[in-house]
């Protein structure tokens, strides 16, 4: 496993977090780790999280949130859905099509298209 790169997540040109991207030297699969500045909670998954072969790493951005919970690392399928904790800790289902979230209040971008870049959310 080797370090592959990083994506900085910015709001008003200020970095609020990042996604570290690692790659297996043998199989070339990518693995990601979310780092949100100011959040000291223990991660849900210890070690490198697994991803299904039919899914891609992405960042889900919530237009409704104005706090540090505005974005989250997710696993998107070409045509599927994910569970998202939105305002007031309400869990909603977001549909994806062509590896993009389809919702007026949420959007996404793929990790593979943005390695070693800063993305303004």
Coordinates of C-alpha atoms in Angstrom, one line a residue:
X1 CA 0.0 0.0 0.0
X2 CA 1.5 3.3 -1.0
X3 CA 0.4 6.9 -0.5
X4 CA -1.2 8.1 -3.8
X5 CA -2.3 11.7 -3.1
X6 CA -4.7 14.0 -1.3
X7 CA -7.8 16.1 -2.1
X8 CA -8.2 19.3 0.0
X9 CA -11.8 20.3 0.7
X10 CA -12.1 24.1 0.9
X11 CA -14.8 26.6 1.8
X12 CA -14.1 30.1 0.8
X13 CA -10.5 29.1 -0.1
X14 CA -10.0 27.8 3.5
X15 CA -9.2 24.1 3.9
X16 CA -11.8 22.4 6.2
X17 CA -10.7 18.8 5.6
X18 CA -9.0 16.4 3.2
X19 CA -9.3 12.9 1.8
X20 CA -6.0 10.9 1.8
X21 CA -5.8 8.4 -1.1
X22 CA -3.8 5.2 -0.9
X23 CA -3.2 2.7 -3.7
X24 CA -2.3 -1.0 -3.6
X25 CA 0.8 -1.6 -5.6
X26 CA -0.4 -5.0 -6.7
X27 CA -4.1 -4.6 -7.6
X28 CA -4.0 -0.8 -8.2
X29 CA -7.2 -0.4 -6.1
X30 CA -7.6 2.9 -4.3
X31 CA -8.5 3.3 -0.6
X32 CA -9.5 6.5 1.0
X33 CA -9.5 8.1 4.5
X34 CA -11.5 11.1 5.5
X35 CA -9.9 13.9 7.6
X36 CA -12.2 16.6 8.8
X37 CA -10.5 19.5 10.7
X38 CA -11.9 20.0 14.2
X39 CA -13.6 16.6 14.4
X40 CA -11.9 14.4 17.0
X41 CA -14.4 11.5 17.0
X42 CA -13.1 8.0 16.5
X43 CA -13.6 6.9 12.9
X44 CA -16.3 4.3 12.1
X45 CA -13.8 2.0 10.3
X46 CA -10.3 1.2 11.6
X47 CA -7.7 0.6 9.0
X48 CA -8.3 0.8 5.2
X49 CA -12.1 0.7 4.5
X50 CA -13.2 -1.8 1.8
X51 CA -15.2 -0.8 -1.2
X52 CA -17.3 -3.0 -3.5
X53 CA -15.8 -3.6 -7.0
X54 CA -18.9 -1.9 -8.5
X55 CA -18.6 1.3 -6.4
X56 CA -16.4 4.4 -6.5
X57 CA -15.1 6.7 -3.8
X58 CA -16.8 10.1 -3.8
X59 CA -17.4 13.1 -1.6
X60 CA -21.1 13.9 -0.8
X61 CA -21.7 17.6 -0.2
X62 CA -24.8 18.8 1.7
X63 CA -26.0 22.3 0.7
X64 CA -28.2 22.4 3.8
X65 CA -25.4 22.1 6.3
X66 CA -23.3 25.1 7.2
X67 CA -21.2 23.3 9.9
X68 CA -18.2 21.0 9.7
X69 CA -20.6 18.2 8.8
X70 CA -21.1 19.7 5.3
X71 CA -19.3 16.9 3.5
X72 CA -18.7 13.1 3.9
X73 CA -16.6 10.5 2.1
X74 CA -19.0 7.9 0.6
X75 CA -19.1 4.9 -1.7
X76 CA -21.2 5.6 -4.8
X77 CA -22.6 3.0 -7.1
X78 CA -23.3 3.7 -10.8
X79 CA -27.1 3.5 -10.1
X80 CA -27.9 3.1 -6.4
X81 CA -28.5 4.9 -3.2
X82 CA -26.7 5.9 0.0
X83 CA -27.9 6.9 3.5
X84 CA -27.0 10.5 4.5
X85 CA -27.4 12.1 7.9
X86 CA -28.8 15.5 7.1
X87 CA -30.2 18.3 9.2
X88 CA -31.3 17.5 12.8
X89 CA -29.6 14.1 12.5
X90 CA -32.4 13.0 10.1
X91 CA -31.2 10.1 7.9
X92 CA -32.3 10.4 4.2
X93 CA -31.7 8.3 1.2
X94 CA -29.9 9.9 -1.8
X95 CA -30.0 8.3 -5.2
X96 CA -27.0 8.1 -7.5
X97 CA -26.9 7.9 -11.3
X98 CA -23.6 7.5 -13.3
X99 CA -21.7 7.8 -10.0
X100 CA -23.2 11.2 -9.1
X101 CA -25.8 12.1 -6.5
X102 CA -29.0 13.3 -8.0
X103 CA -30.6 15.7 -5.5
X104 CA -31.3 19.4 -5.4
X105 CA -29.8 19.9 -1.9
X106 CA -26.8 17.5 -2.3
X107 CA -24.0 17.0 -4.9
X108 CA -20.9 14.9 -5.2
X109 CA -17.6 14.5 -6.9
X110 CA -15.5 11.4 -7.6
X111 CA -12.2 11.0 -5.8
X112 CA -10.5 9.5 -8.9
X113 CA -11.1 12.7 -10.8
X114 CA -9.7 15.1 -8.2
X115 CA -6.5 13.5 -6.6
X116 CA -3.9 16.2 -5.7
X117 CA -6.4 19.0 -6.2
X118 CA -8.4 21.4 -4.0
X119 CA -12.1 21.3 -4.4
X120 CA -14.2 24.3 -3.4
X121 CA -17.5 23.3 -1.8

